[in-house]
XYZ file of C-alpha atoms in Angstrom:
669
model
C -8.553 -15.878 41.188
C -5.222 -16.535 42.702
C -2.545 -15.140 40.484
C 0.826 -16.029 42.548
C 1.334 -18.284 45.371
C 4.334 -18.194 47.803
C 4.970 -21.601 49.282
C 5.996 -21.132 52.882
C 8.037 -24.352 52.743
C 10.984 -26.172 51.116
C 12.155 -29.183 49.325
C 9.684 -31.889 47.928
C 6.577 -30.180 48.760
C 7.435 -26.754 47.540
C 8.229 -28.367 44.147
C 5.080 -30.460 44.388
C 3.005 -27.302 44.807
C 4.828 -25.371 42.229
C 4.135 -27.944 39.557
C 0.514 -27.750 39.965
C 0.702 -23.874 40.042
C 2.615 -24.082 36.691
C 0.047 -26.266 34.969
C -2.749 -23.906 36.260
C -0.859 -20.900 34.881
C -0.251 -19.432 38.382
C 3.027 -17.667 39.310
C 5.143 -19.075 42.014
C 7.344 -17.538 44.838
C 9.933 -19.595 46.957
C 11.597 -18.697 50.196
C 14.720 -20.273 51.309
C 17.218 -20.394 54.214
C 21.088 -19.887 53.690
C 21.233 -23.726 53.864
C 18.821 -24.069 51.130
C 20.157 -21.338 48.829
C 21.000 -23.983 45.915
C 17.746 -26.051 46.703
C 15.900 -27.179 43.429
C 12.791 -25.446 44.804
C 14.639 -22.068 44.708
C 15.574 -22.460 41.158
C 12.274 -23.692 40.032
C 10.129 -20.757 41.371
C 9.570 -17.643 39.324
C 10.865 -15.630 42.280
C 12.694 -16.504 45.500
C 13.193 -14.457 48.720
C 16.026 -15.259 51.256
C 14.991 -15.920 54.917
C 18.493 -15.328 56.759
C 19.780 -18.049 58.675
C 19.750 -21.874 58.756
C 17.493 -23.217 61.545
C 13.864 -23.417 61.224
C 13.168 -21.244 64.144
C 15.185 -18.440 62.149
C 13.747 -18.941 58.723
C 10.627 -21.157 57.782
C 9.145 -20.820 61.276
C 9.180 -16.902 61.181
C 5.721 -16.151 59.872
C 6.447 -12.474 59.806
C 9.410 -12.854 57.514
C 7.362 -15.072 55.193
C 4.518 -12.650 54.926
C 6.968 -9.852 54.268
C 8.528 -12.112 51.361
C 4.952 -12.471 49.993
C 4.222 -8.966 49.851
C 7.583 -8.065 48.471
C 7.316 -10.518 45.553
C 3.703 -9.455 44.795
C 2.251 -13.058 45.726
C -1.439 -12.771 46.539
C -1.734 -16.278 48.265
C 0.229 -18.486 50.783
C 0.273 -22.268 50.483
C 2.028 -23.691 53.815
C 2.710 -27.150 52.505
C 3.047 -29.510 55.474
C 5.069 -29.037 58.722
C 6.675 -25.698 59.780
C 3.694 -23.109 59.820
C 1.021 -25.295 58.019
C -0.852 -25.821 61.291
C -0.161 -22.444 63.025
C -3.514 -20.762 63.549
C -1.837 -17.359 64.289
C -0.020 -17.660 61.159
C -3.241 -18.371 59.165
C -4.673 -15.130 60.781
C -1.659 -13.002 59.943
C -1.943 -14.207 56.268
C -5.512 -12.969 56.195
C -4.721 -9.708 58.005
C -2.234 -9.067 55.313
C -4.651 -8.968 52.798
C -3.453 -12.420 51.344
C -5.264 -15.613 50.494
C -4.581 -18.470 52.948
C -4.598 -21.846 51.125
C -5.775 -24.026 54.081
C -8.394 -24.131 56.650
C -9.843 -21.690 58.725
C -7.803 -20.417 61.787
C -10.361 -21.475 64.240
C -10.505 -24.988 62.732
C -6.609 -25.305 62.894
C -6.753 -23.870 66.537
C -9.499 -26.554 67.592
C -7.406 -29.408 66.031
C -4.006 -28.038 67.255
C -4.075 -29.395 70.603
C -4.466 -33.215 70.463
C -5.671 -32.972 74.014
C -8.557 -30.634 73.281
C -9.327 -32.115 69.707
C -10.024 -35.697 71.322
C -12.505 -34.148 73.622
C -14.226 -32.257 70.881
C -14.399 -35.361 68.750
C -15.758 -37.475 71.535
C -18.535 -35.021 71.806
C -19.123 -35.086 68.113
C -19.576 -38.833 68.306
C -16.174 -39.961 66.821
C -14.604 -42.828 68.897
C -11.484 -41.951 70.597
C -8.777 -43.455 72.818
C -8.759 -41.735 76.351
C -6.061 -39.121 77.248
C -3.931 -40.211 80.209
C -2.351 -37.513 82.588
C 1.492 -38.268 82.577
C 1.544 -37.642 86.265
C -1.399 -40.258 86.966
C 0.042 -43.137 84.765
C 0.046 -46.571 86.587
C 1.473 -49.799 85.944
C -1.994 -51.040 84.798
C -1.965 -48.524 82.168
C 1.146 -49.707 80.622
C 2.354 -49.624 77.719
C 1.604 -45.862 77.029
C 2.635 -43.610 74.362
C 4.047 -40.174 75.178
C 2.824 -37.722 72.614
C 3.601 -33.937 71.682
C 0.243 -32.185 71.931
C 1.198 -29.549 69.264
C 2.697 -31.808 66.363
C 3.495 -35.186 64.721
C 5.824 -36.675 62.517
C 7.293 -38.747 65.513
C 8.797 -35.905 67.124
C 8.220 -35.824 70.987
C 6.706 -39.454 70.714
C 8.086 -42.221 72.961
C 6.661 -45.554 73.951
C 6.979 -46.396 77.725
C 6.828 -49.970 78.960
C 8.309 -49.529 82.368
C 7.028 -47.022 84.885
C 10.577 -46.135 86.017
C 11.199 -45.135 82.420
C 8.435 -42.581 82.270
C 10.094 -39.448 83.875
C 13.061 -39.617 81.674
C 10.898 -40.268 78.506
C 8.789 -37.365 79.362
C 11.667 -35.223 79.621
C 13.070 -36.153 76.337
C 9.768 -35.897 74.711
C 9.308 -32.423 75.944
C 12.678 -31.475 74.745
C 11.909 -32.652 71.119
C 8.326 -31.048 71.035
C 9.918 -27.941 72.194
C 12.554 -27.900 69.472
C 10.254 -28.992 66.703
C 6.876 -27.200 67.414
C 7.899 -24.482 70.051
C 5.527 -26.050 72.589
C 6.653 -28.617 75.101
C 3.204 -29.991 76.100
C 2.924 -33.676 76.064
C 0.239 -36.370 77.213
C -0.026 -39.938 77.279
C -2.540 -42.542 75.783
C -2.876 -46.415 75.836
C -0.284 -47.832 73.325
C -1.737 -50.390 70.975
C 1.083 -52.678 70.066
C -0.381 -53.952 66.804
C -2.544 -51.311 65.761
C -3.426 -50.356 62.238
C -3.064 -46.738 61.144
C -5.773 -45.688 58.804
C -6.514 -42.282 57.899
C -9.301 -40.629 55.664
C -8.589 -37.706 53.144
C -11.260 -35.092 53.320
C -11.860 -32.178 51.133
C -14.457 -29.546 52.009
C -15.660 -26.221 50.453
C -17.173 -23.001 51.749
C -20.603 -24.069 50.781
C -20.586 -27.036 53.275
C -19.934 -30.010 51.029
C -17.440 -32.351 52.618
C -15.843 -35.183 50.687
C -14.390 -38.290 52.133
C -11.826 -38.892 49.326
C -10.904 -42.477 50.108
C -8.902 -43.919 52.893
C -5.137 -44.735 53.120
C -3.189 -47.287 55.370
C 0.148 -45.894 56.944
C 0.755 -48.670 59.336
C 4.324 -49.334 58.641
C 6.244 -46.882 60.576
C 9.686 -46.348 62.147
C 9.799 -44.014 65.244
C 6.116 -43.323 64.781
C 6.957 -41.796 61.297
C 5.321 -43.357 58.412
C 7.594 -45.291 55.919
C 5.009 -46.974 53.628
C 1.554 -45.671 52.717
C -1.074 -47.214 50.297
C -4.713 -46.719 49.061
C -6.849 -48.299 49.560
C -6.224 -49.955 52.970
C -6.031 -53.657 52.928
C -7.693 -53.975 56.265
C -10.603 -51.792 55.232
C -10.941 -53.666 51.911
C -11.249 -57.012 54.149
C -13.721 -55.848 56.676
C -17.331 -55.443 55.515
C -18.853 -51.958 56.364
C -15.573 -50.455 57.881
C -15.148 -48.007 54.903
C -18.562 -46.569 55.284
C -18.191 -46.217 59.213
C -14.622 -44.590 58.621
C -16.122 -42.061 56.023
C -18.935 -41.103 58.470
C -16.535 -40.503 61.347
C -14.257 -38.500 59.334
C -17.219 -36.364 57.808
C -18.428 -35.941 61.308
C -14.951 -34.584 62.458
C -14.724 -32.142 59.737
C -18.335 -30.751 60.111
C -17.719 -30.281 63.885
C -15.108 -27.611 63.208
C -16.604 -26.143 60.033
C -13.714 -27.473 58.038
C -12.510 -25.964 54.499
C -9.797 -27.350 52.298
C -7.697 -30.405 52.388
C -7.372 -32.409 55.664
C -6.695 -35.891 56.926
C -8.652 -37.614 59.907
C -6.376 -40.117 61.315
C -7.543 -43.379 63.134
C -5.910 -46.216 65.059
C -7.737 -49.357 63.977
C -7.646 -52.928 65.146
C -7.896 -56.342 63.077
C -6.064 -58.220 60.474
C -6.552 -57.924 56.719
C -8.220 -61.207 56.331
C -11.869 -62.038 55.896
C -13.499 -64.009 58.714
C -10.772 -63.481 61.108
C -11.315 -64.333 64.809
C -10.309 -60.912 66.204
C -13.365 -59.691 68.296
C -12.313 -56.118 67.750
C -12.010 -56.523 63.916
C -12.538 -53.221 62.247
C -12.721 -51.135 65.469
C -11.038 -47.574 65.277
C -10.265 -44.621 67.344
C -9.664 -41.040 66.448
C -5.993 -40.100 66.854
C -5.899 -36.568 65.298
C -6.841 -34.358 62.476
C -4.024 -33.000 60.189
C -5.374 -29.479 59.004
C -3.261 -29.583 55.902
C -2.052 -31.463 52.910
C -0.375 -34.907 53.932
C 2.964 -36.229 52.786
C 1.402 -39.277 51.453
C -1.311 -37.390 49.402
C -0.167 -38.796 46.088
C -1.580 -42.376 46.774
C -5.025 -40.867 46.992
C -4.406 -38.680 43.904
C -3.325 -41.936 41.959
C -6.411 -43.776 42.977
C -8.955 -41.062 42.424
C -7.429 -38.963 39.520
C -7.746 -35.791 41.586
C -5.028 -33.271 41.844
C -5.527 -32.296 45.580
C -3.399 -29.125 45.395
C -5.385 -28.020 42.378
C -8.603 -28.604 44.488
C -6.906 -26.580 47.475
C -6.533 -23.771 45.036
C -10.160 -23.884 43.768
C -11.576 -24.070 47.444
C -9.485 -21.195 48.655
C -10.696 -19.327 45.633
C -14.337 -19.780 46.789
C -15.342 -22.442 44.204
C -17.599 -25.184 45.181
C -16.863 -28.957 44.949
C -19.261 -31.458 43.210
C -21.979 -33.255 44.835
C -20.063 -36.601 45.300
C -16.263 -37.302 45.448
C -15.037 -39.547 42.653
C -14.794 -43.252 42.694
C -11.654 -44.963 43.609
C -9.993 -47.432 41.336
C -6.706 -49.395 41.334
C -4.071 -49.398 44.113
C -1.434 -47.083 44.791
C 1.617 -47.536 47.171
C 4.234 -44.860 48.359
C 7.440 -45.292 50.054
C 9.568 -42.433 51.746
C 13.210 -42.836 50.678
C 15.201 -41.444 53.598
C 18.940 -40.660 54.045
C 19.210 -42.983 56.956
C 20.769 -46.300 58.221
C 18.127 -48.563 59.284
C 20.557 -51.132 60.747
C 22.120 -48.568 62.912
C 18.782 -47.558 64.659
C 17.766 -45.407 61.776
C 20.719 -42.897 62.192
C 20.101 -40.075 59.827
C 22.661 -39.448 57.165
C 23.985 -36.143 55.738
C 26.136 -35.592 52.537
C 26.126 -35.309 48.756
C 23.478 -36.969 46.616
C 25.475 -37.668 43.446
C 22.592 -39.317 41.489
C 19.086 -40.266 41.966
C 17.545 -41.944 38.908
C 14.711 -44.383 38.363
C 14.468 -46.733 35.723
C 11.937 -46.045 32.784
C 9.973 -43.149 32.536
C 8.912 -41.928 35.827
C 6.443 -39.110 36.273
C 7.330 -36.159 38.441
C 4.754 -34.348 40.769
C 1.827 -35.521 38.600
C -1.322 -37.591 38.959
C -0.713 -41.314 37.495
C -3.718 -42.194 35.444
C -2.112 -45.158 34.019
C 0.045 -47.890 35.611
C 3.513 -46.487 36.239
C 5.992 -44.818 38.841
C 5.834 -41.282 39.995
C 8.635 -39.453 41.670
C 8.161 -36.524 44.111
C 11.818 -35.537 45.329
C 13.279 -32.585 47.149
C 16.637 -33.286 45.603
C 18.452 -33.564 42.029
C 21.769 -34.923 41.204
C 24.457 -33.019 43.196
C 22.255 -31.800 46.036
C 23.458 -32.064 49.557
C 21.515 -33.347 52.585
C 22.313 -31.280 55.694
C 21.489 -31.513 59.388
C 18.823 -28.827 59.676
C 15.795 -30.608 58.021
C 14.138 -34.078 57.799
C 16.423 -36.463 55.745
C 13.782 -37.425 53.279
C 15.254 -37.711 49.784
C 12.025 -38.503 47.812
C 8.642 -40.299 47.696
C 8.426 -43.024 45.232
C 4.930 -43.871 44.108
C 3.557 -46.768 42.080
C -0.154 -47.087 40.592
C -1.376 -50.358 39.083
C -4.730 -52.214 38.862
C -4.071 -54.468 41.799
C -2.121 -54.194 45.258
C 0.235 -57.155 44.193
C 1.011 -55.318 40.965
C 1.662 -51.964 42.541
C 4.109 -53.560 45.151
C 5.988 -55.603 42.616
C 6.313 -52.624 40.253
C 7.481 -50.294 43.092
C 10.026 -52.764 44.430
C 11.432 -53.461 40.963
C 11.871 -49.561 40.287
C 13.704 -49.132 43.683
C 16.019 -52.154 43.218
C 17.122 -50.794 39.823
C 17.358 -47.257 40.964
C 20.506 -45.551 40.934
C 20.981 -43.850 44.229
C 24.670 -42.759 44.654
C 25.921 -40.805 47.442
C 24.831 -41.379 51.218
C 23.422 -44.267 52.752
C 19.529 -44.655 52.305
C 16.719 -47.009 53.487
C 16.292 -48.347 49.805
C 17.039 -51.882 50.677
C 14.645 -52.078 53.532
C 11.806 -50.620 51.541
C 12.411 -53.256 48.804
C 12.582 -56.088 51.315
C 9.249 -54.781 52.909
C 7.401 -54.577 49.554
C 8.674 -58.148 48.656
C 7.818 -59.601 52.172
C 5.075 -62.528 52.238
C 3.413 -60.635 55.321
C 3.145 -57.381 53.356
C 1.791 -58.766 50.147
C -0.865 -60.614 52.351
C -1.864 -57.190 53.721
C -0.591 -58.077 57.334
C 0.913 -54.565 57.904
C 0.381 -53.374 61.548
C 2.467 -50.849 63.272
C 4.673 -53.529 65.042
C 5.804 -54.734 61.344
C 9.449 -54.033 61.890
C 9.399 -55.658 65.507
C 7.414 -58.697 64.238
C 9.555 -59.542 61.300
C 12.975 -58.366 62.458
C 14.581 -54.977 61.431
C 17.930 -57.054 61.122
C 16.264 -59.300 58.429
C 14.271 -56.445 56.579
C 17.388 -54.171 56.553
C 19.776 -56.666 54.838
C 21.389 -55.595 51.636
C 19.579 -56.648 48.434
C 23.033 -57.575 47.108
C 24.444 -60.968 48.496
C 28.137 -61.402 49.692
C 29.059 -62.959 46.297
C 27.190 -60.217 44.376
C 29.259 -57.716 46.248
C 32.504 -59.470 45.365
C 31.650 -59.791 41.746
C 30.660 -56.106 41.802
C 34.071 -55.163 43.393
C 35.813 -57.160 40.486
C 33.692 -55.258 38.100
C 34.855 -51.921 39.834
C 38.460 -52.873 39.632
C 38.193 -53.817 35.935
C 36.265 -50.482 35.277
C 39.154 -48.803 37.266
C 41.823 -50.317 35.066
C 39.665 -49.232 31.959
C 39.848 -45.716 33.162
C 43.533 -45.838 33.835
C 43.858 -46.876 30.038
C 41.639 -44.057 28.924
C 43.872 -41.560 30.615
C 47.207 -43.034 29.889
C 49.558 -40.801 28.006
C 51.888 -43.514 26.676
C 51.374 -47.174 25.498
C 47.620 -46.347 25.234
C 47.134 -49.683 23.316
C 48.359 -51.957 26.156
C 46.262 -53.401 28.958
C 46.532 -51.387 32.337
C 49.354 -53.201 34.459
C 50.716 -54.960 31.388
C 54.172 -56.359 31.433
C 56.230 -58.226 28.812
C 57.467 -60.587 31.569
C 55.472 -62.633 34.191
C 54.466 -60.381 36.906
C 52.222 -60.192 40.250
C 48.568 -59.888 39.817
C 47.138 -56.349 40.015
C 45.592 -55.754 43.453
C 42.765 -53.385 44.476
C 40.887 -53.290 48.021
C 37.533 -52.118 48.459
C 35.561 -51.762 51.640
C 32.066 -53.279 51.580
C 29.336 -54.212 53.774
C 31.278 -56.705 55.870
C 34.910 -55.516 55.574
C 37.706 -55.439 53.015
C 37.312 -57.046 49.562
C 40.662 -57.676 48.083
C 40.646 -58.033 44.170
C 43.719 -59.651 42.440
C 43.671 -60.206 38.809
C 45.771 -60.383 35.611
C 44.633 -59.286 32.252
C 46.649 -61.699 29.910
C 46.646 -62.437 26.145
C 44.248 -65.211 27.005
C 41.811 -63.218 28.973
C 41.020 -62.482 32.752
C 42.472 -64.304 35.455
C 41.103 -63.342 38.637
C 41.759 -65.028 42.022
C 38.650 -66.613 43.507
C 36.809 -66.150 40.176
C 37.417 -69.208 38.270
C 34.156 -69.232 36.442
C 34.307 -65.643 35.554
C 35.394 -64.472 31.980
C 35.702 -60.855 30.917
C 33.408 -60.048 27.955
C 34.221 -56.220 27.842
C 35.287 -53.282 30.139
C 34.844 -49.616 29.954
C 35.364 -46.942 32.617
C 31.486 -46.964 33.304
C 30.231 -50.355 31.988
C 31.719 -53.995 32.650
C 30.219 -57.125 31.112
C 31.194 -60.531 32.662
C 30.496 -64.134 31.701
C 29.705 -65.736 35.021
C 29.176 -69.411 34.831
C 27.651 -69.325 31.376
C 25.438 -66.247 32.183
C 26.082 -62.622 30.936
C 25.946 -60.082 33.532
C 26.186 -56.358 33.099
C 27.484 -53.792 35.560
C 27.413 -50.182 35.579
C 30.171 -48.518 37.705
C 30.208 -44.975 38.804
C 33.054 -43.395 40.872
C 32.939 -40.341 42.980
C 36.358 -39.731 44.581
C 36.942 -43.064 46.449
C 33.275 -43.933 46.674
C 32.296 -46.498 44.048
C 28.560 -47.566 43.229
C 27.944 -50.710 40.961
C 24.339 -51.101 39.787
C 23.386 -54.397 38.301
C 20.228 -56.693 37.868
C 21.957 -58.616 40.887
C 21.387 -55.665 43.410
C 23.102 -52.374 44.093
C 26.523 -52.335 45.816
C 28.332 -49.547 47.580
C 31.946 -49.681 48.022
C 34.875 -47.581 49.165
C 38.243 -47.841 47.531
C 40.872 -48.256 50.048
C 43.962 -45.941 49.865
C 47.245 -47.934 49.092
C 48.806 -46.273 52.327
C 47.196 -45.440 55.622
C 47.409 -41.994 56.764
C 48.527 -42.160 60.606
C 46.682 -39.071 61.358
C 43.482 -40.746 60.528
C 43.967 -43.377 62.955
C 41.696 -42.875 65.995
C 42.299 -44.157 69.601
C 40.790 -47.406 70.758
C 37.338 -46.675 72.547
C 36.653 -43.410 70.771
C 33.170 -42.439 70.591
C 32.743 -40.775 67.038
C 29.759 -38.494 66.070
C 27.678 -40.745 63.581
C 26.295 -37.563 61.906
C 26.702 -33.749 62.120
C 24.638 -32.209 64.820
C 24.679 -30.248 68.074
C 25.577 -31.459 71.515
C 22.673 -30.972 73.888
C 23.429 -32.801 76.904
C 26.415 -34.581 78.436
C 25.916 -37.818 80.594
C 29.344 -38.002 82.392
C 32.536 -36.027 82.903
C 36.192 -36.719 82.028
C 37.664 -39.036 84.772
C 34.393 -40.820 85.512
C 33.884 -44.446 85.743
C 31.231 -45.501 83.119
C 29.434 -48.885 82.389
C 28.945 -50.207 78.832
C 25.697 -48.903 77.248
C 25.648 -45.740 79.621
C 24.709 -42.466 77.756
C 27.724 -40.301 77.356
C 26.513 -37.774 74.797
C 23.167 -36.592 73.439
C 23.144 -35.228 69.890
C 20.364 -33.402 68.120
C 20.304 -33.818 64.444
C 17.427 -33.424 61.927
C 15.133 -32.510 64.666
C 15.806 -35.821 66.560
C 17.801 -36.785 69.582
C 20.469 -39.470 69.214
C 22.210 -40.971 72.244
C 25.864 -41.793 72.060
C 26.904 -44.592 74.585
C 29.798 -46.100 76.148
C 31.080 -49.034 74.114
C 32.489 -50.791 77.233
C 33.002 -50.304 80.952
C 35.869 -48.406 81.950
C 37.016 -44.698 82.564
C 36.068 -41.867 80.488
C 39.572 -40.497 79.712
C 38.853 -37.778 77.358
C 35.613 -35.725 76.838
C 36.133 -33.422 73.858
C 32.936 -31.537 73.482
C 30.657 -29.427 75.666
C 26.941 -28.800 75.484
C 25.963 -26.579 72.624
C 28.733 -27.426 70.454
C 28.037 -28.244 66.688
C 30.208 -31.295 65.613
C 30.916 -32.791 62.151
C 30.442 -36.667 61.454
C 33.387 -38.476 62.598
C 34.168 -36.045 65.440
C 35.902 -37.721 68.297
C 33.421 -36.875 71.172
C 34.884 -38.733 73.876
C 37.268 -41.787 74.696
C 36.493 -44.660 76.941
C 39.463 -46.786 78.288
C 38.117 -50.245 78.897
C 38.584 -51.765 82.280
C 41.187 -54.621 82.414
C 39.757 -58.174 83.289
C 40.688 -59.156 86.804
C 44.095 -60.677 86.947
C 45.383 -58.851 83.799
C 47.957 -56.012 84.341
């Protein structure tokens, strides 16, 4: 029996595995980079071992250091989680050679599935339907659009859609750079791109005795940058197409048996068709093998909630040599998972970094455990006070619902997210709620083009309306006034800003979604007088809670302030504000035409030199942050008068990278 497990990973998945180990009475060992020294997964482990450095290449990808840590801490098994070394066959062999138990599939199985190119050939030979691989050097106009993919990895890294043949060389180069950075292997290939495919995957679990379970399917079609955003079980498409589930399960079992698989894995397929019975799509229910992930998946909780299984516990049992039952458990109910990212969808999914002041869901959310009754589950790698850096993926948490029906699961999850207190950096929360409430999603029409079809600009809109934002700003101003009363040292019984003669209104300015919001108000003996809020009366106000009567309706607002950042939560929608300073610091003003770093990162490439003429939209600087490339473009045509950075330089958010002096229109001097 396994006595102590080292998790060769970080954040949410490390905490998830530790939770099962604690329930099973198994000891836990964490490893951590310098950037993760204060991470919750470090504090929760029985023992933690430092991996010096910050970058994955120096820390979590150093298999030799991880094995040394396991031996030092007395662990007898290693669980790789997902990402990093989880699909590294050489690491799996090294774990065995060190006398440790590897909680994963055999190294040969990992090796066979490690190359997407070779794995497709093997699956085709086993009778699993596949999409043909295309040689990047032989792609023609007739093949377009094509998808460039990294052979050695996934998660959207090294993936590019190419619709114009002239764009292929540049996209191949970028994909190779990302693949090398993320997986240490620049090999890429191409395949036909299905614009409106459905991403369906089957969870498999296999033991050493030859039993292979197909533990239900998941649908993960709603994606951004080829990374999953919303996942659910069971699939609406599979539910709608008679016989499709049986064919999927048979293909998944064939794939697992072809490589003598053991443990948890996922066979991913790209399917066609709409989630409607009797549709006229001639390819309804057809599917093609994409890849097999020889590890636990990020989205495994939805399978756990619909089967009642703890998949990590099963991994531990299989790794210990225990046999599975003859049949996998039946599926019941519906579960939906969303990935809460620190990113700005409206700004081309820009990743964000900074502090997480508060992350709290309403009600009693279960953490890292199987939901056996309707409810909400939270799997998160952060706690209040955590900081999101630039070295790793910006996922804050996975929020999962479980309910008897799909509609109930979507409704429950949307409500929990909309009322959650998420304070700190910008997230994709509003987008997730808008997706869950969208008629197309509720109808099960969720192909991979969902964001293009329904408009990212629409789906990324704030949950709070402009009127709600103004009302929340008023609540923030009144809470600030209450705070000032609380900390006053004289005349503490008087309202903030009180005068015994008529005076000008109090004025507070906040920056919201669409610019500045100026709040002017007076607190008089007759109550609140606020400009532009004739139908609003103050009921009560403290530094944290404000109650307003709005046109006869009582509204409650909870106000939280961290420095100049203010977060107002109410049933009307979450609002994030920035309290504007009363006076502007001249040194903080940047020159017109300045290109600012949208996030901390590393400059990996420059597209022009100081003094060059540039055109609007021309790439000037390429940044690498959170394992993805980001292009900073010229805001207008003109001259690059200043270039402040060099390749290889690390920059902070807000750093002036370059300055473009816009060209004067003809006839203007």
